[in-house]
Each structure stands twice: as structure tokens, then as C-alpha cells.
Coordinates of C-alpha atoms and ligand atoms in Angstrom, one line a residue:
M1 CA -3.7 -34.8 8.0
S2 CA -4.1 -31.1 8.0
S3 CA -1.5 -28.8 9.5
T4 CA -1.5 -25.1 9.8
L5 CA 1.3 -22.5 9.2
T6 CA 0.8 -19.0 10.5
G7 CA 2.0 -15.6 9.4
A8 CA 0.9 -11.9 9.2
P9 CA -2.6 -11.5 7.7
V10 CA -2.4 -8.7 5.1
S11 CA -5.3 -9.2 2.7
P12 CA -8.5 -10.7 4.0
G13 CA -10.5 -13.5 2.4
R14 CA -10.2 -17.3 2.0
A15 CA -8.9 -19.0 -1.0
A16 CA -8.0 -22.6 -1.8
G17 CA -5.8 -23.8 -4.6
V18 CA -2.7 -25.7 -5.6
V19 CA 0.7 -24.3 -4.8
V20 CA 2.9 -22.9 -7.5
T21 CA 6.2 -21.6 -6.3
M22 CA 8.1 -18.7 -7.8
P23 CA 10.9 -19.7 -10.1
A24 CA 14.3 -20.1 -8.5
P25 CA 16.4 -17.0 -8.7
V26 CA 18.3 -16.6 -11.9
P27 CA 21.8 -18.1 -11.3
E28 CA 24.8 -15.7 -11.2
P29 CA 26.5 -15.9 -14.7
A30 CA 30.1 -17.1 -14.7
T31 CA 32.9 -14.6 -15.4
T32 CA 33.8 -15.5 -19.0
R33 CA 35.9 -13.3 -21.3
L34 CA 35.0 -12.7 -24.9
P35 CA 37.3 -12.8 -27.8
A36 CA 37.8 -9.3 -29.2
D37 CA 35.8 -9.9 -32.4
Q38 CA 32.7 -10.8 -30.4
V39 CA 32.6 -7.6 -28.3
D40 CA 30.4 -5.5 -30.7
D41 CA 27.9 -8.3 -31.1
A42 CA 27.8 -8.7 -27.3
V43 CA 27.0 -5.0 -26.9
D44 CA 24.2 -5.2 -29.4
R45 CA 22.7 -8.3 -27.7
L46 CA 22.9 -6.5 -24.3
A47 CA 21.0 -3.5 -25.7
A48 CA 18.4 -5.7 -27.4
A49 CA 17.8 -7.7 -24.2
A50 CA 17.3 -4.6 -22.1
R51 CA 14.9 -3.2 -24.7
T52 CA 12.9 -6.4 -24.8
V53 CA 12.6 -6.4 -21.0
Q54 CA 11.6 -2.8 -21.0
E55 CA 9.0 -3.3 -23.7
R56 CA 7.5 -6.3 -22.0
L57 CA 7.2 -4.5 -18.7
T58 CA 5.7 -1.4 -20.4
E59 CA 3.2 -3.6 -22.1
Q60 CA 2.3 -5.2 -18.8
A61 CA 2.0 -1.7 -17.2
G62 CA -0.5 -0.8 -20.0
R63 CA -2.7 -3.8 -19.1
V64 CA -3.3 -2.7 -15.5
T65 CA -4.2 0.6 -13.8
G66 CA -3.4 2.6 -10.7
T67 CA -0.6 1.6 -8.4
A68 CA 0.1 -1.6 -10.3
S69 CA 0.7 0.3 -13.5
E70 CA 2.9 2.8 -11.7
V71 CA 5.1 0.1 -10.2
L72 CA 5.5 -1.7 -13.5
S73 CA 6.3 1.6 -15.3
V74 CA 9.0 2.4 -12.7
T75 CA 10.6 -1.1 -13.2
A76 CA 10.3 -0.7 -17.0
A77 CA 12.1 2.7 -16.8
M78 CA 14.8 1.1 -14.8
A79 CA 15.4 -1.5 -17.5
G80 CA 16.0 1.4 -19.9
D81 CA 18.1 3.4 -17.4
P82 CA 21.1 4.9 -19.3
T83 CA 23.4 4.6 -16.2
L84 CA 22.9 0.9 -16.0
A85 CA 23.2 0.4 -19.8
A86 CA 26.4 2.5 -20.0
E87 CA 28.0 0.8 -17.1
A88 CA 27.2 -2.7 -18.5
E89 CA 28.5 -1.7 -21.9
R90 CA 31.7 -0.4 -20.4
R91 CA 32.3 -3.7 -18.7
V92 CA 31.8 -5.6 -22.0
R93 CA 34.1 -3.3 -23.9
E94 CA 36.8 -2.7 -21.3
D95 CA 36.8 -6.1 -19.5
A96 CA 35.6 -8.2 -22.4
L97 CA 32.9 -9.7 -20.1
S98 CA 29.9 -11.6 -21.5
P99 CA 26.9 -9.4 -21.7
E100 CA 25.1 -11.4 -18.9
R101 CA 28.1 -11.1 -16.6
A102 CA 28.5 -7.4 -17.4
V103 CA 24.9 -6.5 -16.6
W104 CA 25.1 -8.6 -13.4
E105 CA 28.1 -6.7 -12.2
A106 CA 26.8 -3.3 -13.3
A107 CA 23.5 -3.8 -11.5
G108 CA 25.3 -5.1 -8.4
G109 CA 27.3 -1.9 -8.2
L110 CA 24.2 0.3 -8.7
A111 CA 22.2 -1.7 -6.1
A112 CA 25.1 -1.4 -3.6
Q113 CA 25.2 2.4 -4.1
L114 CA 21.5 2.6 -3.5
E115 CA 21.7 0.5 -0.4
A116 CA 24.4 2.7 1.1
L117 CA 22.0 5.7 0.8
G118 CA 19.6 4.1 3.3
P119 CA 15.8 4.1 3.1
P120 CA 13.8 5.0 1.1
L121 CA 16.3 5.0 -1.8
S122 CA 17.8 1.7 -0.6
E123 CA 14.4 0.0 -1.4
R124 CA 15.0 0.7 -5.1
S125 CA 17.9 -1.8 -5.0
R126 CA 15.3 -4.6 -5.2
D127 CA 14.0 -3.2 -8.5
V128 CA 17.5 -3.0 -9.8
R129 CA 18.1 -6.6 -9.0
D130 CA 14.8 -7.6 -10.5
V131 CA 15.6 -5.8 -13.8
R132 CA 19.1 -7.4 -13.8
D133 CA 17.6 -10.9 -13.4
R134 CA 15.1 -10.3 -16.3
I135 CA 17.9 -9.1 -18.6
V136 CA 20.1 -12.0 -17.7
A137 CA 17.3 -14.5 -18.3
E138 CA 16.6 -12.9 -21.7
L139 CA 20.3 -13.2 -22.6
T140 CA 20.8 -16.8 -21.4
G141 CA 17.4 -18.3 -22.1
A142 CA 16.9 -19.2 -18.4
R143 CA 13.3 -19.4 -17.0
P144 CA 12.5 -15.7 -16.6
P145 CA 11.8 -14.4 -13.1
G146 CA 8.3 -13.3 -12.5
V147 CA 4.9 -14.8 -11.7
P148 CA 4.5 -18.2 -13.4
E149 CA 1.7 -18.9 -15.8
P150 CA 0.7 -22.6 -15.3
G151 CA -2.6 -22.2 -17.1
H152 CA -4.8 -22.7 -14.1
P153 CA -5.7 -20.9 -10.9
F154 CA -3.1 -21.3 -8.1
V155 CA -1.8 -20.1 -4.8
L156 CA 1.5 -18.3 -5.3
V157 CA 4.2 -19.1 -2.8
A158 CA 7.4 -17.0 -2.8
D159 CA 10.3 -15.9 -0.6
D160 CA 9.1 -12.3 -1.2
L161 CA 7.7 -10.6 -4.3
A162 CA 9.4 -7.8 -6.2
P163 CA 7.1 -4.8 -6.7
A164 CA 6.8 -5.6 -10.4
D165 CA 5.8 -9.2 -9.7
T166 CA 3.1 -8.1 -7.3
A167 CA 1.9 -5.5 -9.7
S168 CA 1.5 -8.1 -12.5
L169 CA -0.6 -10.5 -10.4
D170 CA -3.8 -11.4 -12.1
P171 CA -6.6 -12.1 -9.5
E172 CA -8.3 -14.4 -12.0
T173 CA -5.5 -16.9 -11.8
V174 CA -3.6 -16.0 -8.6
V175 CA -6.2 -16.9 -6.0
G176 CA -3.9 -16.5 -2.9
V177 CA -0.4 -15.3 -2.0
V178 CA 1.9 -16.7 0.7
T179 CA 5.3 -15.2 1.3
I180 CA 8.1 -16.1 3.7
G181 CA 9.2 -12.5 4.0
G182 CA 7.4 -9.2 3.6
G183 CA 5.6 -6.9 6.1
P184 CA 2.0 -5.6 6.6
T185 CA 2.7 -2.4 4.7
S186 CA 5.0 -3.8 2.1
H187 CA 4.2 -3.6 -1.6
T188 CA 2.9 -7.1 -1.5
A189 CA 0.5 -6.3 1.3
I190 CA -0.9 -3.1 -0.2
L191 CA -1.2 -4.4 -3.8
T192 CA -2.7 -7.8 -2.9
R193 CA -5.3 -5.9 -0.8
S194 CA -6.1 -3.6 -3.6
L195 CA -6.4 -6.5 -6.0
G196 CA -8.6 -8.4 -3.5
I197 CA -6.3 -11.4 -3.4
P198 CA -6.2 -13.1 0.1
A199 CA -2.6 -13.0 1.3
V200 CA -0.5 -14.0 4.3
V201 CA 3.1 -12.7 4.6
A202 CA 6.0 -13.6 6.9
V203 CA 4.9 -17.2 7.1
A204 CA 7.3 -19.4 9.0
G205 CA 7.6 -22.8 7.3
A206 CA 6.3 -21.6 3.9
G207 CA 9.6 -22.7 2.4
D208 CA 8.4 -26.3 2.9
L209 CA 5.3 -25.9 0.7
R210 CA 5.7 -27.8 -2.6
D211 CA 4.3 -27.3 -6.1
G212 CA 1.1 -29.1 -6.6
E213 CA -0.1 -29.5 -3.0
T214 CA -3.4 -27.9 -2.1
V215 CA -3.6 -25.2 0.6
L216 CA -6.3 -23.0 2.1
V217 CA -5.1 -19.5 2.6
D218 CA -7.0 -17.4 5.1
G219 CA -5.9 -13.8 4.7
G220 CA -8.0 -12.7 7.6
A221 CA -6.8 -15.1 10.1
G222 CA -3.2 -15.2 8.8
S223 CA -3.1 -18.9 8.3
V224 CA -2.2 -21.4 5.6
V225 CA -3.7 -24.8 6.0
R226 CA -1.9 -27.7 4.3
D227 CA -4.1 -30.6 3.2
P228 CA -7.3 -28.8 4.2
D229 CA -10.7 -30.3 4.8
P230 CA -12.5 -30.7 1.4
D231 CA -15.6 -28.9 2.7
A232 CA -13.5 -25.8 3.6
V233 CA -11.9 -26.0 0.1
A234 CA -15.3 -26.1 -1.6
A235 CA -16.6 -23.2 0.5
A236 CA -13.5 -21.1 -0.3
R237 CA -13.8 -21.8 -4.0
H238 CA -17.5 -20.8 -3.9
R239 CA -16.7 -17.6 -2.1
D240 CA -13.9 -16.8 -4.6
S241 CA -16.3 -16.8 -7.5
A242 CA -18.7 -14.3 -5.8
R243 CA -17.1 -11.1 -4.6
R244 CA -19.4 -9.3 -2.2
E245 CA -21.0 -6.2 -3.5
F246 CA -21.5 -3.0 -1.5
D247 CA -24.9 -1.3 -1.6
G248 CA -23.5 2.1 -0.9
H249 CA -24.8 2.4 2.7
G250 CA -22.5 1.5 5.6
R251 CA -24.4 0.9 8.9
T252 CA -24.4 -1.3 11.9
A253 CA -27.1 -4.0 12.5
D254 CA -29.1 -1.4 14.5
G255 CA -28.9 1.1 11.8
V256 CA -26.2 3.5 13.0
P257 CA -24.6 4.9 9.9
V258 CA -20.8 4.3 9.4
Q259 CA -19.7 6.0 6.2
L260 CA -17.7 3.6 4.0
M261 CA -15.5 5.5 1.7
A262 CA -12.6 4.8 -0.6
N263 CA -8.9 5.7 -0.6
V264 CA -8.0 7.1 -4.0
A265 CA -4.7 8.0 -5.5
D266 CA -5.6 9.2 -9.0
P267 CA -8.5 9.9 -11.4
D268 CA -8.8 6.2 -12.5
G269 CA -9.1 5.1 -8.9
A270 CA -11.7 7.8 -8.3
R271 CA -13.9 6.5 -11.1
A272 CA -13.5 2.9 -9.9
A273 CA -14.4 3.9 -6.4
A274 CA -17.6 5.7 -7.6
E275 CA -18.6 2.6 -9.5
A276 CA -18.0 0.4 -6.5
G277 CA -20.6 2.5 -4.6
A278 CA -18.1 4.2 -2.2
E279 CA -19.9 6.8 -0.1
G280 CA -17.2 9.3 -0.9
V281 CA -13.4 9.5 -0.7
G282 CA -12.0 9.4 2.8
L283 CA -8.4 9.9 1.6
F284 CA -7.4 11.5 -1.7
R285 CA -3.7 11.1 -1.9
T286 CA -2.6 14.1 -4.0
E287 CA 1.0 12.9 -4.4
F288 CA 0.2 11.4 -7.8
C289 CA 0.3 14.9 -9.2
F290 CA 3.8 15.6 -7.7
L291 CA 5.7 12.3 -7.7
G292 CA 8.4 11.7 -10.3
R293 CA 8.5 15.5 -11.0
A294 CA 11.6 17.6 -11.0
A295 CA 9.6 20.7 -10.2
E296 CA 6.3 21.6 -8.6
P297 CA 3.3 21.3 -11.0
S298 CA 1.6 24.6 -11.7
V299 CA -1.6 25.7 -10.0
A300 CA -3.5 25.2 -13.3
E301 CA -2.1 21.7 -13.7
Q302 CA -3.1 20.8 -10.1
V303 CA -6.6 22.2 -10.6
N304 CA -7.0 20.0 -13.6
A305 CA -5.8 16.9 -11.8
Y306 CA -7.9 17.5 -8.7
R307 CA -11.0 18.2 -10.8
R308 CA -10.7 14.8 -12.4
V309 CA -11.0 13.2 -9.0
L310 CA -13.7 15.5 -7.5
G311 CA -15.7 15.2 -10.7
A312 CA -16.3 11.5 -10.0
F313 CA -18.2 12.3 -6.7
P314 CA -20.8 15.0 -7.3
G315 CA -22.7 15.8 -4.1
K316 CA -20.4 13.4 -2.1
R317 CA -17.6 14.1 0.3
V318 CA -14.0 14.0 -0.9
V319 CA -11.3 14.4 1.8
V320 CA -8.2 15.9 0.0
R321 CA -5.0 15.3 1.8
T322 CA -2.3 18.0 1.1
L323 CA 1.1 16.9 -0.1
D324 CA 2.6 14.2 2.1
A325 CA 6.2 14.3 0.9
G326 CA 9.2 12.8 2.7
A327 CA 10.2 9.4 4.2
D328 CA 8.5 6.7 2.1
K329 CA 7.4 9.4 -0.5
P330 CA 10.6 11.5 -1.2
L331 CA 10.1 14.4 -3.5
G332 CA 13.2 16.2 -4.8
F333 CA 12.0 19.8 -4.7
V334 CA 10.6 19.8 -1.1
T335 CA 12.4 17.1 0.8
A336 CA 16.1 16.9 1.7
D337 CA 17.8 13.6 0.8
D338 CA 20.4 13.8 3.5
E339 CA 18.3 13.3 6.6
P340 CA 19.7 10.5 8.7
N341 CA 16.2 9.4 9.8
P342 CA 13.6 10.4 7.2
A343 CA 10.6 8.9 8.9
L344 CA 11.3 11.2 11.8
G345 CA 12.3 14.1 9.6
V346 CA 10.8 17.0 7.7
R347 CA 7.9 15.2 6.1
G348 CA 4.2 15.7 5.6
L349 CA 2.9 19.1 6.9
R350 CA 6.4 19.8 8.2
T351 CA 7.6 20.5 4.7
A352 CA 5.4 23.6 4.7
G353 CA 7.6 25.2 7.3
R354 CA 10.4 25.1 4.7
H355 CA 8.2 25.8 1.7
P356 CA 5.0 27.6 2.8
D357 CA 4.5 28.7 -0.8
V358 CA 4.1 25.1 -2.0
L359 CA 1.2 24.5 0.5
D360 CA -0.3 27.9 -0.3
R361 CA -0.4 27.1 -4.1
Q362 CA -1.8 23.6 -3.4
L363 CA -4.6 25.1 -1.2
R364 CA -5.3 27.6 -4.0
A365 CA -5.6 24.8 -6.5
I366 CA -7.8 22.7 -4.2
A367 CA -10.1 25.7 -3.7
E368 CA -10.4 26.4 -7.4
A369 CA -11.1 22.8 -8.2
A370 CA -13.7 22.6 -5.4
A371 CA -15.4 25.7 -6.8
A372 CA -15.6 24.2 -10.2
E373 CA -17.0 20.8 -9.2
D374 CA -19.9 19.7 -7.0
A375 CA -18.1 17.4 -4.6
E376 CA -18.2 18.4 -0.9
V377 CA -14.5 19.1 -0.4
W378 CA -12.8 18.6 3.0
V379 CA -9.1 19.2 3.3
M380 CA -6.6 17.6 5.8
A381 CA -2.9 17.8 6.6
P382 CA -0.7 14.8 7.0
M383 CA 1.6 14.3 10.0
V384 CA 0.1 16.9 12.4
A385 CA 1.8 16.6 15.8
T386 CA 0.6 19.6 17.8
P387 CA -2.4 21.8 18.3
G388 CA -0.4 24.8 17.0
E389 CA 0.2 23.0 13.7
A390 CA -3.6 22.2 13.5
R391 CA -4.4 25.9 14.2
D392 CA -2.0 27.2 11.5
F393 CA -3.2 24.7 8.9
V394 CA -6.9 25.5 9.5
A395 CA -6.0 29.2 9.2
A396 CA -4.2 28.6 5.9
C397 CA -7.2 26.7 4.6
A398 CA -9.6 29.5 5.7
A399 CA -7.5 32.0 3.8
H400 CA -8.5 30.1 0.7
G401 CA -12.1 29.8 1.7
L402 CA -11.7 26.1 2.6
S403 CA -13.9 25.9 5.7
Q404 CA -13.8 22.1 6.3
A405 CA -10.2 21.7 7.4
G406 CA -9.0 18.8 9.5
V407 CA -6.0 16.8 10.4
M408 CA -4.6 13.3 10.0
V409 CA -3.9 11.7 13.3
E410 CA -0.8 9.6 12.7
V411 CA 1.6 10.9 15.3
P412 CA 0.9 9.6 18.9
A413 CA 1.3 13.2 20.2
A414 CA -1.7 14.3 18.3
A415 CA -3.8 11.4 19.6
I416 CA -2.8 11.9 23.2
R417 CA -3.5 15.7 23.0
S418 CA -6.6 15.2 20.8
R419 CA -8.8 17.5 22.8
S420 CA -6.5 20.4 22.1
V421 CA -6.0 19.5 18.5
F422 CA -9.8 19.4 17.9
E423 CA -10.2 22.9 19.3
H424 CA -9.0 23.9 15.8
A425 CA -9.5 20.9 13.5
A426 CA -13.0 20.4 12.0
F427 CA -12.5 16.6 11.7
G428 CA -9.8 13.9 12.1
S429 CA -8.7 11.0 10.1
L430 CA -6.5 8.3 11.7
G431 CA -3.6 7.4 9.5
T432 CA -3.0 4.1 11.2
N433 CA -0.1 3.0 8.9
D434 CA 2.0 5.7 10.4
L435 CA 0.4 5.8 13.8
I436 CA 1.4 2.1 14.2
Q437 CA 4.9 2.9 13.0
Y438 CA 5.4 5.7 15.5
T439 CA 3.6 4.0 18.4
M440 CA 5.5 0.7 18.1
A441 CA 8.8 2.3 16.9
A442 CA 8.6 -0.3 14.0
D443 CA 9.5 0.7 10.5
R444 CA 6.3 0.2 8.4
V445 CA 8.1 -1.5 5.5
L446 CA 10.2 -4.0 7.6
G447 CA 8.9 -7.5 7.3
E448 CA 10.9 -8.7 10.3
L449 CA 8.8 -6.4 12.5
A450 CA 5.4 -7.6 11.1
A451 CA 4.3 -8.9 14.4
L452 CA 4.6 -5.4 15.9
S453 CA 3.2 -3.5 12.9
T454 CA -0.4 -4.3 13.3
P455 CA -3.4 -2.2 14.2
W456 CA -4.5 -4.9 16.6
Q457 CA -1.9 -3.6 19.0
P458 CA -3.8 -2.6 22.1
A459 CA -1.6 0.5 22.4
V460 CA -2.7 1.6 19.0
L461 CA -6.3 0.9 19.8
E462 CA -6.0 3.0 23.0
L463 CA -4.7 5.9 20.8
V464 CA -7.7 5.5 18.5
R465 CA -10.0 5.7 21.5
A466 CA -8.1 8.8 22.9
T467 CA -8.4 10.5 19.5
C468 CA -12.2 9.9 19.3
E469 CA -12.8 11.0 22.9
G470 CA -10.9 14.3 22.4
A471 CA -12.7 14.9 19.1
A472 CA -16.1 14.1 20.7
A473 CA -15.5 16.8 23.3
H474 CA -15.8 19.3 20.4
D475 CA -18.3 17.3 18.4
R476 CA -15.9 16.5 15.7
P477 CA -16.1 13.4 13.5
V478 CA -13.1 11.0 13.3
G479 CA -12.5 8.4 10.5
V480 CA -9.8 5.9 9.8
C481 CA -8.0 6.0 6.4
G482 CA -5.0 3.7 7.1
E483 CA -5.0 0.1 6.0
A484 CA -6.6 -0.9 9.3
A485 CA -9.9 0.3 7.8
S486 CA -9.9 -2.6 5.3
D487 CA -9.8 -5.4 7.9
P488 CA -13.4 -6.5 8.2
A489 CA -12.9 -8.0 11.7
L490 CA -11.4 -4.8 13.0
A491 CA -14.1 -2.5 11.6
P492 CA -16.6 -3.1 14.5
V493 CA -13.8 -2.5 17.0
L494 CA -12.9 0.8 15.4
V495 CA -16.6 1.8 15.4
G496 CA -16.8 0.8 19.0
L497 CA -13.9 3.0 19.8
G498 CA -15.8 6.0 18.4
V499 CA -14.8 6.1 14.7
T500 CA -17.7 7.2 12.4
S501 CA -16.3 6.6 8.9
L502 CA -13.8 4.1 7.4
S503 CA -11.9 4.7 4.2
M504 CA -10.3 1.8 2.4
T505 CA -9.3 0.0 -0.8
I506 CA -12.5 -0.5 -2.8
R507 CA -12.2 -4.3 -2.7
A508 CA -12.8 -4.3 1.0
L509 CA -16.0 -2.2 0.9
G510 CA -18.4 -5.2 0.6
D511 CA -16.8 -7.3 3.3
V512 CA -16.5 -4.5 5.8
A513 CA -20.1 -3.5 5.1
A514 CA -21.3 -7.0 5.7
V515 CA -19.6 -7.5 9.0
L516 CA -20.9 -4.1 10.3
A517 CA -24.4 -4.9 9.1
A518 CA -24.3 -8.0 11.2
T519 CA -23.0 -6.3 14.4
T520 CA -25.0 -3.9 16.6
S521 CA -23.4 -0.7 18.0
D522 CA -23.5 -2.1 21.5
E523 CA -21.6 -5.2 20.3
C524 CA -19.1 -2.9 18.6
A525 CA -18.5 -1.1 21.9
E526 CA -18.1 -4.4 23.7
L527 CA -15.6 -5.7 21.0
A528 CA -13.6 -2.5 21.5
R529 CA -13.4 -3.0 25.2
L530 CA -12.5 -6.7 24.7
A531 CA -9.6 -5.8 22.3
C532 CA -8.2 -3.0 24.5
D533 CA -8.3 -5.4 27.5
Q534 CA -5.9 -7.9 25.9
P535 CA -2.2 -8.0 26.7
D536 CA -1.1 -8.1 23.1
A537 CA -2.1 -7.8 19.4
E538 CA -2.4 -11.5 18.8
S539 CA -4.8 -12.1 21.7
A540 CA -6.8 -9.0 20.7
R541 CA -7.3 -10.3 17.2
A542 CA -8.0 -13.8 18.4
A543 CA -10.5 -12.6 21.1
V544 CA -12.4 -10.4 18.6
R545 CA -12.4 -13.0 15.8
G546 CA -13.6 -15.5 18.4
K547 CA -16.6 -13.3 19.3
L548 CA -17.3 -12.6 15.6
H549 CA -16.8 -16.3 14.7
D550 CA -20.3 -17.0 13.4
V551 CA -20.4 -13.8 11.3
L552 CA -16.9 -14.2 9.9
D553 CA -17.5 -17.9 9.2
E554 CA -20.8 -17.2 7.4
L555 CA -19.1 -14.5 5.3
A556 CA -16.0 -16.7 4.8
L557 CA -13.7 -14.0 6.1
Ligands
PEP1 C1 -1.4 6.3 7.1 O1 -0.3 6.6 7.5 O2 -2.1 5.5 7.6 C2 -1.9 6.9 5.8 C3 -3.1 6.7 5.4 O3 -1.0 7.7 5.1 P1 0.1 7.0 4.1 O4 0.0 5.5 4.1 O5 -0.1 7.7 2.8 O6 1.3 7.5 4.8
MG2 MG1 0.7 8.4 6.7

């Protein structure tokens, strides 16, 4: 008999497959003391194991691109971290610990230090423990942590996934992901979505799933069906083998255009987006040019980097977001690391108050890159809260000849005072990831708050509506570039609230286009009213999905 587990839907699509669970955690090595004559050999073995782990991760990083590659590279670098190596070696030499015990203790100390620093650095402690487990497994011959390779397609079930695990997921074999922990904007969520793997996180009862049983994962509905109906399994398998293409023209069933664009974080991503038929780039995250750097890149270097993205979209729009440093994206040379509450601190456009020269040089670089390429360049600032900030940003852009200057709306204040903000801004782009976080007072990376952190919250939808109404008073377009834009069932609601473009991970383009093409603009408006009338997020989602049932069912979403 079928039974259904529910969780937070984070990556849409249906997939059926047999469960394979993540390997049990690597056991803590016992405290054994080495005889003096084995110490040198132990130090060598320790160094060799760390090197092997680093090489393996580097090799995996080379097999993938974009965010996945970055995450694996960061973990690989951590395996080669001299602080960790030196501390582990010290424990072998001074305390005569076995190499596996030494690395266990050294990594534990480092992880505890990171945790004491609070977010976002505390999130790194997970990578440290992941590296520790890999080195211990290498030393002891234990089953290594990481995604299993059973030799057939499967649904991966885990407590939670380390960033490096998520980054190494192969969509050809991992057909679905189910986790007990995790949140809607966790690494697991963002990466499974960009890989197009249906995923449900924060699933109560997922710990009972057993290797070998068949489940149906519905990443749109947030459900995991045990012992599913064979017809549903067959339909999901069929769907899995045919990813929906996008014809390059987003529109509703009655022909109202809705531009479907891509979120892009680097030149590789831009090329892939152009190949996928994206109508442009709705969010070009420029941080890739800055992150991991001790100093600001020169204007010439920035021009080069931006041109490689703009060059992929001749004649099309590319919305360039200026540097969004701080909070989940700390950057040594612009953000302070001693803020007690970084999500509410000097981040996004606010860093320009402290470093106006950094923004000025970036705008100069964007203007130069725009002049050298044929893309239609729009520029927007992250974390704008007041009309005055919008005015100053637009003026700073104008000084560089950048006439299409807009704002991200991701702070509730900007949504509520939208009419005043759009007196200055030429366009708006709703950053729903942060808008949800600030509206619901729920940290966007905290799995425990997954139920609050969803764009289906009627309060968030009301802010989307308020933003669009204020912008419409000045005839300004508003798009969505947060993760909300990749939810095919939410797309008609956003359009009904007044949004005219959606920017998303390229995997979602075909599905979002298909749902819009099956829904008229009047139906979109009605779905928007229906969602806003509900008392909570779960009923809003259920009500809209209920109305769209035939469309979603037909498209297996
Ligand atoms: C957002 O907040 O929705 C957004 C698109 O920006 P980021 O996720 O980069 O903060
Ligand atoms: Mg944001």
C-alpha cells in the first residue's frame, strides 16, 4: 500500500527510482598511541591521504562546471589547507596519535573555531568535517563518505548533503534527492535545481526509507510516495528521459509575452544559458569576479570578465547586478567580519557607503564592457531599501553613461514604498530569496525554518503585488530573479501579480514556459488572487496547484 511523506519542495519534477542511502558517517577513530619509531611513517601516511583526497576532489571539480565546480574546488582546497595539515602533524608528533585520530582532533578544533565565529563562516565547519571524514576513510580503508555509485539510477536519501556531495551529483544516475534536513535555499536546494534533479528536503520520516525500496519523488509537490502506483512510476520514468526544451519565447496561452531569462554567475553559465534559448540574462551575479580575492580586481580585469558574459547575448538584454558582498557572500576587502548580524548589516549596495570607489570602478568597468559588446546592458543594485538609495544609484550609473539603471527589490521597505522607489529606478527585479528572509524573519539557509522560507507565503506575494503596482504607476517593468522564478506552478501567480519577466536556472526554462503557455493572463490574475486570499503558504500552494492540476499533471510537474 502506498504511503506519502512530505517535505519542502525545492527542485521541481517527478522521478521514480530505488532508494540508495548515503553511507553511514565515518566512525570516530579510537585514541591509540603510536610507538616512537612509527611516528615518521604516520606523518607521511597522513600527508599522502590528504593529498589523495585533494587530488580526487580536484579531479571531480574538473569534470563539472559552474557552482558545482566551485564548491568542489573549495573543498579540495580545504583538504590541502596547511593549518589543518600542520595541526594534525603536530598531534602525531607531540601526542603520538595515530594519523586518523590526529586529523579527527585537528579538524574538530578547526570546525569549533569556525562555528564560534557565527554565520557565514560557521557554515564552513561542514566542509571541514567532510574533508576530515574523507581523509580518515582514506587512512582506515572505511567506506568513503560521498555519493554512492551502485551502477544504476537511484533516488539518493540522506540526512543532509555536504556541499561537495551535492556538487558531485550526476543527474544521469541520481534521479531524485530526498533529505531529512536542509532548507529551501541550502546548497542542496540550489544545486539540485541547477542540475534539474527533482528534490524534496526537510522530509519528516525519510529516515525510515530503506535501500532498495521504490519511491516516487515529486519535487514540485514536496512529496515522497513509498510503494507508488506502477503507472505513476512509468510516467515519471518517461518524463525523466525527455527534458522539456524551451523555444526561446515565453508567453501566456493568450499570447502575452513573459520574458524568460537566465540567472548567470560566470562566462560558462552565460554560454549554457544562450544555448538553452534564454531570452537574455535577468540576473548576472558579478561576484564571481571578486570572490576568493584578497584585493579588488582591476577595472581592466573586470571589463574582460564582464565582456565574456555579455558576448554570449548579442542583441539581448543582460541585467548586471553590481557587487552583492556581505552576509552569505563575505568579501574581505569590502565587508567587516565582526558584524553581530551580517544579514542585517553593511551588505549589498550599503557597502558603497563605505567604499564608493569600488562601486564607481565597477560601474566604469560595466560601461566599458557594454560599449565593447552588443548586449543590451541594464544595471541594478542589490539590497536597495529606500527611494534615496535608488536615486543615488541611478545617478551614479548615469555618470558612467549607463541609462538603464534599476533596483533589486529584496527588502520589504522597498516593496512597500515601491511607488517612490520607481520614481527613480528604470526597472525592478524581485530578489525573492532575500525578500522572503526579511519578510518572514527566517534565515534563508536554515533548514529548520523551511516551512516559513517559501515564496508561497501570502505576505511575500502581497509584497510582490505592491512592488508591481508601484512600478506600474511609473510604467516600469518588474521581473523576478530569485529562486521563486524557477517554480513552474508559481510562475502564473507571479505573472498575475504583475511581473513581466522571470529569470531562473536554465533547467527550469522549459517547464516554466510550458505552464505559462497553458495558462491565459486572466487565469494568471485569478490564480494570484486565489493565492493571496489563503491564510498560509501551504494552502496557497495547494490551492494553486489544485487549479492547475490538469496542466501540471499533463506536464508531470
Ligand atoms: C535574491 O535574494 O533573491 C537574489 C536573487 O539574490 P541572491 O540570492 O544572490 O542574494
Ligand atoms: Mg539577494
